[in-house]
C-alpha cells in the first residue's frame, strides 16, 4: 500500500466502525481505500446528501477525465433523446431538451467543477454535487415562477451527469488511480475478467453468491472478495477505509486502529498456514490408505498455466474457453488453436480438458448474446447456443482437434440435458474430422470426448451419456442450481443453494455408479471439489478426480493426504441417509475438524 493511503487510513479511523456481513467469495484479507463504482444510477440525486470526499493531488487528472467523460455521455444521451422527440413529437417539445443541452455546455458550471477538483481536491461527484446544490437552491428560491420551474430542468440534467459519474463502471475500472478496493452493485464476469490485479486489491458487491462466475473468477485471479452485501452502496463512500475479509465474508468500514491491527495479524497467520500447506504440493495425492486422487486445475486464463506446477496440479480438469470470447472480438480458429496448443504443450502428458463454449446465463458476450433473454440461465445457453449457431462451434472444434497433436487434450461439452444433443454434437465432430482429413490437416484422431453433467436431466440419464463418451465431469455449480431451482448468482436465495443436500449427493452417487458401470472415469469440476469440507464426502461417494481453481489445490491435497478412504466412505454412506443439508454439514464438519483442523479453521473459499 502506498504512503499517502496509509496516512489517510490513520486520519479516518475516528469515524464510526461498521461491520457488514455478506457472502465469502474469495479468500484473503485486504485493507485499503474504497472506490465506489456503478453507484445507484437510478437515484443519483441522493448523492447530494453525502459529505464531500477528498482526493490526493495525483488523483486530479483522473477525476477531471471522469468529469469530462460524464459530460460527454450526458451530451450524447440528451442529443439522442432530442432527435427522437423531434421525430415522434414536435420541435417545441424538443426545445426542452435543447435547453438541457445548454446546461451541459454551460462554461461557468464546468469551470467551477474543475476548480472544485483541482483546487479543493474533491472527487468529481463531490465537486459537482456541491455546486449543483448551490445552483438548485438559488434557482428554487427566486420569486419568478418561470425561473423557479427551471430548477426542475437543472435537477434533471444534474441527475444525468451524476448518474454517469457514479455509474461509469467499466471505464472507471479500466483507469483506477492506484490500488483500491472496488465497491459495486454488481460486477459481471466480463467486468471481473478485465480487473487489473495490480490496482484492484479486493472487491465487494451488493449482488452475487459463492458460485456466481464473478466469484469463481475472483478466486482464480486471487482477488479477495465479499459479495451479496445488502445495501453496501448506501454505506460506503469513495475514500472510505475498509477491510475485506474474504475468509469470513465480512466487510469493515472505517475500522478502529485495534481492528486494523487484529486483521493484519490474522492475515499473517493465514498466510503462514497456507504457505505450510503449499509445501505439500509436490507430495503424492493419496489418502492414508492408498486411494489415489487426481487433483487438476480449473483455468479461465491460459496465462495462468505457469501456476500449475507451483500448486501441484495434475493437468487441467476444466479450461473455461468462454473467457476468450468475452474480450473485444470472437477469436478465430487460428487464435484458439494457438492458445489450446500452448496449453497442451505446457502440460506434457497430463490431460488438458478443453470445454467448448459455455456462454449465456451470467456469462454474456455483447458480441454473441445479442438477444436479451428474460431468463438467461434457462435460455439459449452453452451447447444450445452452439447448436443454434454452428459457425461459433465449428472453428472451436477444429482448433481443439488440431491442438490435440501437441499434448493430451480432451474435449468436453457443457450443459447437456438430453442424449440427442450429444448425438448432434458427435455428428458435427465427425463431419469436422472428415473435413480435416480431406484438407490433410493433422489432428488428434482419437481425442477423448467427455460430457459435463450439470442438469438433473443429464444426471438421471448419466448411464446413457456414459455409453456414448469417454468421461463424465460433474459441474456441481449448475447441478445444484438446477436441482434446487436456485439461481447460483442471486444473493437473496443464497441460503437455499444447498450443495450438501442429500438429493445432490444421491445424484452424484448415481453419476459415479453410471460411469463405473460403463468403465469410464468421472471427475468433479464444480466448486464443491474445492471445498475442504466437501472433499471427503465426494471421495467417499467414489469420485477419483477433483478439479478446482489452482489456489485451492494445496488445502485439497492436505485433506486427501490426511484422511482414510474407508472412513470417508462410511461418512458418505451416512450422509446419503440424512434428510437435510444441515445434518450432512454437521457430519462433514466434524470429519474435517478431526482430520485437518488447520484447514477447517482457515475457512478457505
Ligand atoms: C459447473 O457448473 O459446476 C461448472 C464447472 O461450470 P461453470 O461454473 O463454468 O458453469
Ligand atoms: Mg456449469
Coordinates of N, CA and C and ligand atoms in Angstrom, one line a residue, residues 211 213 216 298 318 320 322-323 355 358 362-363 377 381 414-415 452-454 474-479 488 497 525-527, ligand 1:
X211 N -21.1 -19.2 -6.0 CA -20.7 -19.9 -7.3 C -21.1 -19.0 -8.5
X213 N -20.2 -16.6 -11.5 CA -18.9 -16.7 -12.2 C -18.0 -15.6 -11.8
X216 N -16.1 -17.0 -8.9 CA -15.2 -18.0 -9.3 C -13.9 -17.3 -9.9
X298 N -8.7 -25.9 -12.6 CA -9.7 -25.2 -13.4 C -9.0 -23.9 -13.9
X318 N -10.5 -28.5 -16.3 CA -11.6 -27.7 -16.9 C -10.9 -26.4 -17.4
X320 N -12.1 -23.1 -19.1 CA -13.3 -22.4 -19.5 C -13.0 -21.5 -20.7
X322 N -14.9 -19.8 -22.6 CA -15.7 -18.6 -22.9 C -15.1 -17.3 -22.6
X323 N -14.1 -17.3 -21.7 CA -13.4 -16.0 -21.4 C -12.6 -15.5 -22.6
X355 N -13.1 -27.2 -22.5 CA -14.6 -27.2 -22.6 C -15.0 -26.3 -23.7
X358 N -19.3 -22.0 -23.3 CA -20.4 -22.1 -22.4 C -21.0 -20.7 -22.1
X362 N -25.0 -16.1 -16.7 CA -24.4 -14.8 -16.3 C -23.1 -14.4 -17.2
X363 N -22.7 -15.3 -18.1 CA -21.6 -15.0 -18.9 C -22.1 -14.5 -20.3
X377 N -30.5 -18.1 -17.6 CA -30.0 -19.4 -17.2 C -30.8 -20.6 -17.8
X381 N -28.4 -21.1 -23.8 CA -27.0 -21.1 -23.1 C -26.2 -22.3 -23.7
X414 N -20.4 -28.9 -22.4 CA -21.1 -28.5 -21.2 C -22.7 -28.4 -21.3
X415 N -23.3 -28.4 -20.2 CA -24.8 -28.1 -20.1 C -25.7 -28.9 -21.0
X452 N -20.2 -32.8 -19.6 CA -20.4 -32.3 -18.2 C -21.8 -32.7 -17.8
X453 N -21.9 -33.2 -16.6 CA -23.3 -33.5 -16.0 C -23.6 -32.3 -15.1
X454 N -24.5 -31.5 -15.5 CA -24.8 -30.3 -14.7 C -26.3 -30.0 -14.7
X474 N -18.6 -33.7 -13.4 CA -19.8 -33.2 -12.8 C -19.7 -31.7 -12.5
X475 N -20.5 -30.9 -13.1 CA -20.5 -29.5 -12.9 C -21.5 -29.1 -11.8
X476 N -21.0 -29.2 -10.5 CA -21.9 -29.1 -9.4 C -22.5 -27.7 -9.3
X477 N -21.8 -26.7 -9.8 CA -22.3 -25.3 -9.7 C -23.7 -25.2 -10.3
X478 N -23.8 -25.8 -11.5 CA -25.1 -25.8 -12.2 C -26.0 -26.9 -11.7
X479 N -25.4 -28.0 -11.4 CA -26.2 -29.1 -11.0 C -27.0 -28.7 -9.7
X488 N -27.8 -19.5 -9.0 CA -26.5 -19.6 -8.3 C -25.9 -18.2 -8.0
X497 N -29.3 -22.4 -1.7 CA -28.4 -23.1 -2.6 C -27.6 -24.1 -1.8
X525 N -15.8 -30.9 -11.4 CA -15.1 -29.7 -11.7 C -15.8 -28.4 -11.2
X526 N -17.0 -28.7 -10.5 CA -17.7 -27.5 -9.9 C -17.0 -27.1 -8.6
X527 N -17.4 -26.1 -8.0 CA -16.8 -25.5 -6.8 C -16.8 -26.4 -5.6
Ligands
LIG1 C1 -20.3 -26.0 -13.0 O1 -21.4 -25.7 -13.4 O2 -20.1 -26.6 -12.0 C2 -19.1 -25.7 -13.9 C3 -17.9 -26.2 -13.6 O3 -19.3 -24.9 -14.9 P1 -19.4 -23.3 -14.8 O4 -19.2 -22.9 -13.3 O5 -18.5 -22.7 -15.7 O6 -20.8 -23.0 -15.2

